[in-house]
Amino acid sequence: MIKTVFVRGGQVDVREGLAPDDQAASTVWIHAVTPSKEELESLRHAYGLDVTHPIEGIREDADIIHIPARLLTVAEGARPVLRRVRFLLGERIVATLDEGPGSAAFDKALQRLQHKPSLGENPRALFRLILQALNESGEQLIDKISAGLTHDSAAITALSGTLQRHGKEVGVADLTDLIMRLNAKEELVSQCLERQLFLARAARRLEGAIDDEREPVLARLASELISDIEGVQQHAAHEHNRVYYLQEALNASLNVKQNQIVKIFTILSAIFMPPTLIASIYGMNWVHMPELGWNGGFLYSILFMFVSAVLPLVYIKRRGWLR
């Protein structure tokens, strides 16, 4: 699907499909979502845009600058996916070729352009508007991730404080959902970081295409855009560190729980070891064992085993090993 936007004389004209080039327009924005081979060929014939060959880095063909980038697809219940997008910046044309399902940021940029057509007075200004909308969408996604991490942090703190739920010890199975959520957020934040790197590279290329003397205001806005993109990138890096620390905190809580279980079994072994030794001694079939002939020998042996079990328990409690 192709949408063509013409900006001329303070007016914005949006047309579905590939419209013929309007010479009166100061700026033409061609937005293509999952374009077919036929649509790409029509772009080449109508505007001279050869986009049939993939690119890895920034490339210049005649008066057209090809800038590759990545956008993020975050579908409900699915893994986030980085998809390819190509920006083309020319003397009169800005083209955005999105290989994915499209981004709401492009619609947001179009709405701003329709509200204030002067934002698209030239391709460089329009390209700055598009990058700004994409950066704001990334910032909103990072804010959403940050709110989710705050909730996960509170859950981990609660588990670390009690390590119990409904009177039962919390096990690994109880934390599976939390572990999976943190792993998913780590992957998502990593892809947000990669996305911001591509946006920063595109913004720097835009800054290099602006003449500071002829367009001082646009040059200042481009510089501010780079700072905004880097700010969102730093925010994403901070959230990535938060995910890492939360994962470490969760692992520490599980280790504490496992150590408590091992400690309980160790204490029980220490308590029952003396009675077991006593029972083993009197269970031997020796001919001359005087205690076997005592009338109260059984009660004495039970009392002896009880005392031998209580003494280690008292010692362990005094040492504070039961805490």
Short mmCIF file of C-alpha atoms in Angstrom, two decimals:
data_model
loop_
_atom_site.label_atom_id
_atom_site.label_comp_id
_atom_site.label_asym_id
_atom_site.label_seq_id
_atom_site.Cartn_x
_atom_site.Cartn_y
_atom_site.Cartn_z
CA MET A 1 0.00 0.00 0.00
CA ILE A 2 1.36 3.41 -0.99
CA LYS A 3 0.25 6.79 0.29
CA THR A 4 1.51 9.98 -1.36
CA VAL A 5 1.47 13.32 0.46
CA PHE A 6 1.94 16.60 -1.43
CA VAL A 7 2.86 19.78 0.44
CA ARG A 8 2.39 22.99 -1.57
CA GLY A 9 1.35 26.54 -0.80
CA GLY A 10 0.58 25.85 2.85
CA GLN A 11 -1.71 22.95 1.93
CA VAL A 12 -1.39 19.21 2.39
CA ASP A 13 -2.90 16.85 -0.16
CA VAL A 14 -3.01 13.15 0.75
CA ARG A 15 -3.68 10.57 -1.95
CA GLU A 16 -3.95 6.82 -1.73
CA GLY A 17 -1.70 5.03 -4.12
CA LEU A 18 1.15 6.38 -6.23
CA ALA A 19 0.01 9.71 -7.64
CA PRO A 20 1.83 11.41 -10.53
CA ASP A 21 4.53 13.87 -9.52
CA ASP A 22 3.07 17.29 -8.70
CA GLN A 23 5.59 19.90 -9.86
CA ALA A 24 3.82 22.60 -7.82
CA ALA A 25 4.50 20.74 -4.59
CA SER A 26 7.49 21.87 -2.55
CA THR A 27 7.73 18.48 -0.86
CA VAL A 28 6.44 15.02 -1.76
CA TRP A 29 6.23 12.32 0.90
CA ILE A 30 5.80 8.77 -0.38
CA HIS A 31 4.92 6.29 2.34
CA ALA A 32 4.86 2.62 1.32
CA VAL A 33 3.91 -0.23 3.68
CA THR A 34 5.02 -3.73 2.63
CA PRO A 35 5.33 -2.59 -1.02
CA SER A 36 5.09 -5.22 -3.73
CA LYS A 37 7.59 -5.59 -6.56
CA GLU A 38 5.14 -3.89 -8.92
CA GLU A 39 4.81 -0.91 -6.56
CA LEU A 40 8.56 -0.63 -6.21
CA GLU A 41 8.89 -0.67 -9.98
CA SER A 42 6.25 2.05 -10.29
CA LEU A 43 8.23 4.16 -7.80
CA ARG A 44 11.27 3.87 -10.02
CA HIS A 45 9.33 4.93 -13.13
CA ALA A 46 7.41 7.80 -11.48
CA TYR A 47 10.10 9.32 -9.27
CA GLY A 48 13.35 7.62 -10.25
CA LEU A 49 13.62 5.86 -6.89
CA ASP A 50 15.54 2.61 -7.29
CA VAL A 51 14.80 0.68 -4.09
CA THR A 52 14.98 -2.85 -5.45
CA HIS A 53 18.43 -3.48 -3.98
CA PRO A 54 18.82 -3.94 -0.21
CA ILE A 55 21.30 -1.75 1.66
CA GLU A 56 23.15 -2.16 4.93
CA GLY A 57 24.62 1.30 5.35
CA ILE A 58 23.83 4.83 4.23
CA ARG A 59 24.17 5.22 0.47
CA GLU A 60 23.85 8.15 -1.92
CA ASP A 61 22.59 7.72 -5.50
CA ALA A 62 22.68 10.96 -7.49
CA ASP A 63 20.46 13.32 -5.45
CA ILE A 64 18.88 10.62 -3.26
CA ILE A 65 20.22 9.54 0.15
CA HIS A 66 19.26 5.98 1.21
CA ILE A 67 19.16 5.54 4.99
CA PRO A 68 18.36 2.10 6.45
CA ALA A 69 16.79 1.81 9.89
CA ARG A 70 14.85 -0.59 12.10
CA LEU A 71 11.39 -0.24 13.57
CA LEU A 72 9.90 -2.36 16.30
CA THR A 73 6.79 -4.52 16.00
CA VAL A 74 5.30 -5.34 19.39
CA ALA A 75 2.29 -7.60 18.91
CA GLU A 76 0.19 -8.81 21.84
CA GLY A 77 1.29 -12.28 22.92
CA ALA A 78 4.15 -12.45 20.39
CA ARG A 79 7.86 -11.81 20.54
CA PRO A 80 8.95 -8.29 19.50
CA VAL A 81 10.45 -8.15 16.03
CA LEU A 82 12.75 -5.56 14.48
CA ARG A 83 11.67 -4.91 10.90
CA ARG A 84 13.48 -3.08 8.15
CA VAL A 85 12.55 0.39 6.99
CA ARG A 86 14.29 2.53 4.40
CA PHE A 87 14.29 6.32 4.31
CA LEU A 88 14.99 8.17 1.09
CA LEU A 89 15.83 11.86 1.23
CA GLY A 90 16.00 13.93 -1.95
CA GLU A 91 15.71 17.52 -3.10
CA ARG A 92 11.91 17.34 -3.25
CA ILE A 93 11.07 13.84 -2.11
CA VAL A 94 10.98 12.00 1.19
CA ALA A 95 10.14 8.30 0.96
CA THR A 96 9.54 5.86 3.80
CA LEU A 97 9.46 2.20 2.82
CA ASP A 98 8.25 0.05 5.72
CA GLU A 99 8.50 -3.72 5.40
CA GLY A 100 6.23 -4.31 8.38
CA PRO A 101 2.60 -3.67 9.25
CA GLY A 102 3.15 0.08 9.50
CA SER A 103 3.73 2.35 12.46
CA ALA A 104 1.37 4.72 14.21
CA ALA A 105 4.26 7.20 14.34
CA PHE A 106 3.91 7.82 10.59
CA ASP A 107 0.22 8.62 11.05
CA LYS A 108 1.13 10.94 13.91
CA ALA A 109 3.65 12.76 11.72
CA LEU A 110 1.02 13.11 8.97
CA GLN A 111 -1.50 14.56 11.43
CA ARG A 112 1.04 17.15 12.58
CA LEU A 113 1.86 17.97 8.99
CA GLN A 114 -1.81 18.50 8.14
CA HIS A 115 -2.22 20.68 11.21
CA LYS A 116 0.90 22.69 10.42
CA PRO A 117 1.99 22.35 6.74
CA SER A 118 5.04 24.56 7.33
CA LEU A 119 6.67 21.56 9.02
CA GLY A 120 7.02 20.11 5.53
CA GLU A 121 8.31 23.20 3.75
CA ASN A 122 11.20 21.10 2.46
CA PRO A 123 12.19 17.41 2.55
CA ARG A 124 14.71 17.94 5.36
CA ALA A 125 12.13 19.55 7.62
CA LEU A 126 9.65 16.78 6.84
CA PHE A 127 12.24 14.11 7.51
CA ARG A 128 12.97 15.71 10.90
CA LEU A 129 9.25 15.61 11.67
CA ILE A 130 9.08 11.89 10.82
CA LEU A 131 12.14 11.04 12.94
CA GLN A 132 10.72 13.05 15.82
CA ALA A 133 7.45 11.10 15.70
CA LEU A 134 9.33 7.80 15.62
CA ASN A 135 11.49 8.85 18.56
CA GLU A 136 8.41 9.84 20.59
CA SER A 137 6.83 6.44 19.93
CA GLY A 138 10.01 4.81 21.20
CA GLU A 139 9.93 6.97 24.31
CA GLN A 140 6.34 5.95 25.01
CA LEU A 141 7.29 2.29 24.67
CA ILE A 142 10.21 2.72 27.11
CA ASP A 143 7.91 4.48 29.59
CA LYS A 144 5.50 1.56 29.36
CA ILE A 145 8.32 -0.91 29.98
CA SER A 146 9.51 1.19 32.94
CA ALA A 147 6.05 1.06 34.54
CA GLY A 148 5.99 -2.72 34.11
CA LEU A 149 9.43 -3.05 35.69
CA THR A 150 8.27 -1.00 38.69
CA HIS A 151 5.44 -3.51 39.19
CA ASP A 152 7.85 -6.44 38.82
CA SER A 153 10.25 -4.85 41.30
CA ALA A 154 7.47 -4.59 43.89
CA ALA A 155 6.58 -8.26 43.30
CA ILE A 156 10.19 -9.34 43.77
CA THR A 157 10.50 -7.25 46.94
CA ALA A 158 7.38 -8.89 48.36
CA LEU A 159 8.70 -12.34 47.56
CA SER A 160 12.11 -11.55 49.02
CA GLY A 161 10.50 -10.35 52.23
CA THR A 162 8.25 -13.33 52.89
CA LEU A 163 9.21 -16.10 50.49
CA GLN A 164 5.76 -17.50 51.25
CA ARG A 165 2.36 -17.39 49.61
CA HIS A 166 -0.88 -18.71 51.16
CA GLY A 167 1.13 -20.36 53.91
CA LYS A 168 3.35 -22.29 51.48
CA GLU A 169 6.88 -21.72 50.37
CA VAL A 170 7.20 -20.03 46.98
CA GLY A 171 8.88 -22.33 44.50
CA VAL A 172 10.37 -21.93 41.05
CA ALA A 173 7.04 -22.83 39.46
CA ASP A 174 5.40 -19.88 41.26
CA LEU A 175 8.01 -17.50 39.81
CA THR A 176 7.97 -18.83 36.25
CA ASP A 177 5.63 -16.11 35.02
CA LEU A 178 7.76 -13.38 36.58
CA ILE A 179 10.96 -14.87 35.16
CA MET A 180 9.46 -15.06 31.67
CA ARG A 181 8.21 -11.46 31.92
CA LEU A 182 11.67 -10.22 32.83
CA ASN A 183 13.27 -12.19 30.00
CA ALA A 184 10.76 -10.75 27.52
CA LYS A 185 11.40 -7.22 28.78
CA GLU A 186 15.16 -7.72 28.46
CA GLU A 187 14.75 -8.71 24.82
CA LEU A 188 12.37 -5.82 24.16
CA VAL A 189 14.62 -3.20 25.74
CA SER A 190 17.63 -4.55 23.81
CA GLN A 191 15.72 -4.10 20.57
CA CYS A 192 14.65 -0.60 21.64
CA LEU A 193 18.32 0.24 22.08
CA GLU A 194 19.12 -1.03 18.60
CA ARG A 195 16.18 0.92 17.17
CA GLN A 196 17.43 4.14 18.79
CA LEU A 197 20.90 3.60 17.36
CA PHE A 198 19.44 3.51 13.84
CA LEU A 199 17.35 6.63 14.51
CA ALA A 200 20.41 8.46 15.84
CA ARG A 201 22.36 7.57 12.72
CA ALA A 202 19.53 8.81 10.49
CA ALA A 203 19.26 12.06 12.49
CA ARG A 204 23.00 12.70 12.19
CA ARG A 205 22.81 12.15 8.46
CA LEU A 206 19.95 14.63 8.32
CA GLU A 207 22.00 17.14 10.30
CA GLY A 208 24.82 16.77 7.79
CA ALA A 209 22.42 17.50 4.91
CA ILE A 210 21.27 20.83 6.42
CA ASP A 211 23.03 24.07 5.53
CA ASP A 212 23.56 25.85 8.86
CA GLU A 213 23.77 29.28 7.24
CA ARG A 214 20.70 28.95 5.03
CA GLU A 215 18.56 26.99 7.52
CA PRO A 216 19.74 27.91 11.03
CA VAL A 217 16.40 27.13 12.68
CA LEU A 218 16.17 23.69 11.07
CA ALA A 219 19.79 23.01 12.00
CA ARG A 220 19.01 23.81 15.63
CA LEU A 221 15.92 21.58 15.56
CA ALA A 222 17.95 18.73 14.05
CA SER A 223 20.55 19.11 16.80
CA GLU A 224 17.79 19.02 19.43
CA LEU A 225 16.34 15.92 17.76
CA ILE A 226 19.68 14.14 18.08
CA SER A 227 19.80 15.04 21.77
CA ASP A 228 16.24 13.74 22.24
CA ILE A 229 17.06 10.46 20.48
CA GLU A 230 20.17 10.01 22.60
CA GLY A 231 18.12 10.81 25.72
CA VAL A 232 15.63 8.06 24.89
CA GLN A 233 18.56 5.75 24.16
CA GLN A 234 20.04 6.48 27.60
CA HIS A 235 16.62 5.86 29.16
CA ALA A 236 16.46 2.49 27.38
CA ALA A 237 19.97 1.65 28.62
CA HIS A 238 18.89 2.52 32.17
CA GLU A 239 15.84 0.25 31.89
CA HIS A 240 18.05 -2.51 30.50
CA ASN A 241 20.21 -2.24 33.62
CA ARG A 242 17.04 -2.35 35.77
CA VAL A 243 16.00 -5.59 34.09
CA TYR A 244 19.44 -7.06 34.79
CA TYR A 245 19.36 -6.04 38.45
CA LEU A 246 15.82 -7.40 38.88
CA GLN A 247 16.89 -10.70 37.37
CA GLU A 248 19.82 -10.81 39.78
CA ALA A 249 17.50 -9.98 42.71
CA LEU A 250 15.13 -12.74 41.66
CA ASN A 251 17.97 -15.24 41.40
CA ALA A 252 19.20 -14.16 44.83
CA SER A 253 15.73 -14.77 46.31
CA LEU A 254 15.63 -18.24 44.79
CA ASN A 255 19.12 -18.97 46.14
CA VAL A 256 18.04 -17.86 49.62
CA LYS A 257 15.04 -20.16 49.44
CA GLN A 258 17.16 -23.09 48.28
CA ASN A 259 19.69 -22.45 51.04
CA GLN A 260 16.89 -22.39 53.60
CA ILE A 261 15.65 -25.77 52.40
CA VAL A 262 19.15 -27.26 52.56
CA LYS A 263 19.62 -25.76 56.03
CA ILE A 264 16.39 -27.33 57.29
CA PHE A 265 17.41 -30.79 56.08
CA THR A 266 20.86 -30.34 57.60
CA ILE A 267 19.40 -29.37 60.98
CA LEU A 268 16.99 -32.31 60.91
CA SER A 269 19.89 -34.63 60.15
CA ALA A 270 21.87 -33.21 63.06
CA ILE A 271 18.91 -33.63 65.44
CA PHE A 272 18.09 -37.23 64.54
CA MET A 273 21.65 -38.45 64.22
CA PRO A 274 22.25 -39.13 67.98
CA PRO A 275 18.92 -41.00 68.47
CA THR A 276 19.67 -43.03 65.38
CA LEU A 277 23.09 -43.92 66.76
CA ILE A 278 21.58 -45.01 70.08
CA ALA A 279 18.92 -47.10 68.36
CA SER A 280 21.59 -48.71 66.17
CA ILE A 281 23.68 -49.65 69.21
CA TYR A 282 20.81 -51.30 71.04
CA GLY A 283 19.67 -52.97 67.86
CA MET A 284 22.84 -55.08 67.69
CA ASN A 285 22.45 -58.78 68.57
CA TRP A 286 25.17 -59.17 71.19
CA VAL A 287 24.83 -61.93 73.77
CA HIS A 288 26.15 -59.94 76.73
CA MET A 289 24.32 -56.59 76.72
CA PRO A 290 23.16 -55.89 80.35
CA GLU A 291 20.69 -53.14 79.38
CA LEU A 292 18.58 -55.66 77.49
CA GLY A 293 17.74 -57.34 80.79
CA TRP A 294 16.58 -54.25 82.61
CA ASN A 295 12.90 -54.01 83.43
CA GLY A 296 12.75 -50.33 82.43
CA GLY A 297 15.39 -50.57 79.72
CA PHE A 298 13.00 -49.60 76.92
CA LEU A 299 11.84 -46.42 78.70
CA TYR A 300 15.43 -45.51 79.58
CA SER A 301 16.49 -45.86 75.95
CA ILE A 302 13.55 -43.72 74.74
CA LEU A 303 14.41 -41.03 77.27
CA PHE A 304 18.08 -41.21 76.31
CA MET A 305 17.24 -40.76 72.62
CA PHE A 306 14.90 -37.87 73.40
CA VAL A 307 17.56 -36.03 75.40
CA SER A 308 20.18 -36.65 72.71
CA ALA A 309 17.80 -35.08 70.14
CA VAL A 310 16.89 -32.07 72.29
CA LEU A 311 20.46 -31.12 73.14
CA PRO A 312 21.54 -30.49 69.51
CA LEU A 313 18.28 -28.61 68.93
CA VAL A 314 18.96 -26.31 71.90
CA TYR A 315 22.53 -25.74 70.71
CA ILE A 316 21.40 -24.94 67.16
CA LYS A 317 18.78 -22.53 68.44
CA ARG A 318 21.27 -20.76 70.69
CA ARG A 319 23.62 -20.34 67.76
CA GLY A 320 20.80 -18.73 65.75
CA TRP A 321 20.93 -21.26 62.92
CA LEU A 322 17.14 -21.61 62.85
CA ARG A 323 16.59 -18.01 61.69
#
